[in-house]
Amino acid sequence: MNLASASVTVGTGPISFADVTAVARHDAPVLLPAAAREGVASTRRIIEGLAQDVHPHYGISTGFGALATTFIESDRRAQLQASLVRSHAAGSGPEVEREVVRALMLLRLSTLMTGRTGVRPVVAETYAALLNAGITPVVHEYGSLGCSGDLAPLAHCALAVMGEGLVRDASGTLMDGGLALAAAGITPVVLAEKEGLALINGTDGMLGMLVLALADLSRLLTTADIAAAMSVEALLGTDAAFAADLQALRPQLGQATSAANLRALLAGSPLLASHSGPDDPTVQDAYSIRCAPQVHGAARDTMDHAALIAGRELASAVDNPVVTLDGRVQSNGNFHGAPVGYVLDFLAIAAADVASMSERRTDRHLDANRNKGLPPFLAHEVGVDSGLMIAQYTAAGIVSVLKRLAVPASVDSIPSSAMQEDHVSMGWAAARKLRHSIDGLGRVLAIEVMTASRSLDLRAPLTPGAATGAVRALVRTVADGPGHDRFLSPEIEAIVGLVASGAVRDAAAGVVGPLA
């Protein structure tokens, strides 16, 4: 499927993981079905009726947060909504990545289209128009406590819907929001009762980053199995520990998946066959090799749990207050980011541990006392050349960072809004650090793939299996084989690119078939 042209329909039901990545990363156009628009209009009529009531209704005729008991006269409510958005667009720091902002906007649009928020159809239509025009509001790194959802990031997006603030157009040019909307033929929205509140209450930023992280981790955990298989071969290890009957003694699902990948990748390996049999001196490999399915599998199980939570969140209508099916407008606490924040932190722990194991395998390749006959540091001329010594330093440095990033954000809480919001999730912070963790994991795995490829070369005339050999051949398209020392950083970055694009995974899968 051509993701750049496939449209995504946003109606009353949940959007999918694939929908999020299609819109966020591939600019898939968004469609709003007529029936869902009518549902939005129907709910809006309830809000308009309550707006005429002399009794206060939170978010419709009152202030917000600690000012929830302050009644606002009807002639001031448009200003109230605009003031809410302007004051909450208080982010600071570097710009957040375009794909994150687009995911955030799509998820907010999805909630608007449930008909539970009380906005007019024109608000949702304008949101969709910005996405389809490739207009990306400038959202900053800092500003969200994850409760009431991602307030500041969402407020920067709402500001753009109003034709204010800063945005980047489809070409990436920084410009005034009003000018960008005018150039795209989009009329800015003048917010009415409840609408400003509906645009900024939600877990959309942290959830968008979670969905994107799950897509990346799925690729990286398969790549981790491939890297481990290359190391098993190159270090003259054994695949005996990966046998299905041994793995079944501990029926962990992710472990079984990783072990099956390793068996497929190592099947028919001439390198393994060269020392297998009753005379094989390898009684048991080091933990970083023998226990790869257990660690990679635990990470897979953690990812599956995170996907379960993300799927539930995609099916949610997160706003405060919400319009219920029986017509009540009810305050609630569904905007709290704890469910999402927890699993974001869990994934950062898993990423750090998988990277840590990968770095240990890389180190074994370079240590002449443990690499079973390979030259120290895989150097061409020992003493003159340093080989891949400092590549391991780079991996170790990244792993150290990942360990610090594994410290959970969701256990922190700083009260705000005059103690009305006295417990917050820090889910946005958990998501931001997970993005750094995923980047680091990809780099550590790339260094192992590079190192294992050189070790496999040095085992000649023995040859690796077809799948791992295909990965080594791919690596050789961007990085030379063994030889005198050379400028190493460009080769590392090129292999990082192969890992990030999925090329490493695809090279192996092209031989053995799809890998889980």
PDB file of C-alpha atoms in Angstrom, residues 230 388 391 446-455 457 469-484 486-498 504:
ATOM      1  CA  MET A 230      25.274 -12.799  13.769  1.00  0.00           C
ATOM      2  CA  LEU A 388      36.677  -1.282  16.356  1.00  0.00           C
ATOM      3  CA  ALA A 391      33.030   1.800  18.354  1.00  0.00           C
ATOM      4  CA  ALA A 446      23.914  -0.949  14.480  1.00  0.00           C
ATOM      5  CA  ILE A 447      27.332  -1.094  16.134  1.00  0.00           C
ATOM      6  CA  GLU A 448      26.808  -4.770  16.971  1.00  0.00           C
ATOM      7  CA  VAL A 449      25.764  -5.501  13.385  1.00  0.00           C
ATOM      8  CA  MET A 450      28.855  -3.683  12.117  1.00  0.00           C
ATOM      9  CA  THR A 451      31.141  -5.506  14.543  1.00  0.00           C
ATOM     10  CA  ALA A 452      29.630  -8.927  13.902  1.00  0.00           C
ATOM     11  CA  SER A 453      29.932  -8.344  10.147  1.00  0.00           C
ATOM     12  CA  ARG A 454      33.660  -7.759  10.511  1.00  0.00           C
ATOM     13  CA  SER A 455      34.014 -10.843  12.708  1.00  0.00           C
ATOM     14  CA  ASP A 457      34.569 -11.632   7.443  1.00  0.00           C
ATOM     15  CA  GLY A 469      25.253 -13.463   5.259  1.00  0.00           C
ATOM     16  CA  ALA A 470      22.666 -11.297   3.512  1.00  0.00           C
ATOM     17  CA  VAL A 471      22.861  -8.768   6.331  1.00  0.00           C
ATOM     18  CA  ARG A 472      26.641  -8.747   6.163  1.00  0.00           C
ATOM     19  CA  ALA A 473      26.437  -8.169   2.395  1.00  0.00           C
ATOM     20  CA  LEU A 474      24.056  -5.269   3.008  1.00  0.00           C
ATOM     21  CA  VAL A 475      26.473  -3.752   5.503  1.00  0.00           C
ATOM     22  CA  ARG A 476      29.234  -4.002   2.928  1.00  0.00           C
ATOM     23  CA  THR A 477      27.261  -1.695   0.626  1.00  0.00           C
ATOM     24  CA  VAL A 478      27.864   1.195   3.032  1.00  0.00           C
ATOM     25  CA  ALA A 479      30.959   0.127   5.019  1.00  0.00           C
ATOM     26  CA  ASP A 480      34.176  -1.550   3.923  1.00  0.00           C
ATOM     27  CA  GLY A 481      35.339  -4.854   5.349  1.00  0.00           C
ATOM     28  CA  PRO A 482      38.432  -5.514   7.468  1.00  0.00           C
ATOM     29  CA  GLY A 483      41.480  -3.397   6.773  1.00  0.00           C
ATOM     30  CA  HIS A 484      43.617  -0.624   8.169  1.00  0.00           C
ATOM     31  CA  ARG A 486      39.807   4.539   8.657  1.00  0.00           C
ATOM     32  CA  PHE A 487      37.312   7.286   9.513  1.00  0.00           C
ATOM     33  CA  LEU A 488      34.707   5.169  11.300  1.00  0.00           C
ATOM     34  CA  SER A 489      31.906   7.574  12.180  1.00  0.00           C
ATOM     35  CA  PRO A 490      30.388   7.777   8.666  1.00  0.00           C
ATOM     36  CA  GLU A 491      30.219   3.991   8.498  1.00  0.00           C
ATOM     37  CA  ILE A 492      28.480   3.808  11.863  1.00  0.00           C
ATOM     38  CA  GLU A 493      25.932   6.425  10.781  1.00  0.00           C
ATOM     39  CA  ALA A 494      25.306   4.613   7.507  1.00  0.00           C
ATOM     40  CA  ILE A 495      24.594   1.341   9.312  1.00  0.00           C
ATOM     41  CA  VAL A 496      22.394   3.203  11.804  1.00  0.00           C
ATOM     42  CA  GLY A 497      20.417   4.286   8.750  1.00  0.00           C
ATOM     43  CA  LEU A 498      20.082   0.685   7.567  1.00  0.00           C
ATOM     44  CA  VAL A 504      18.649  -4.915   8.052  1.00  0.00           C
TER      45      VAL A 504
END
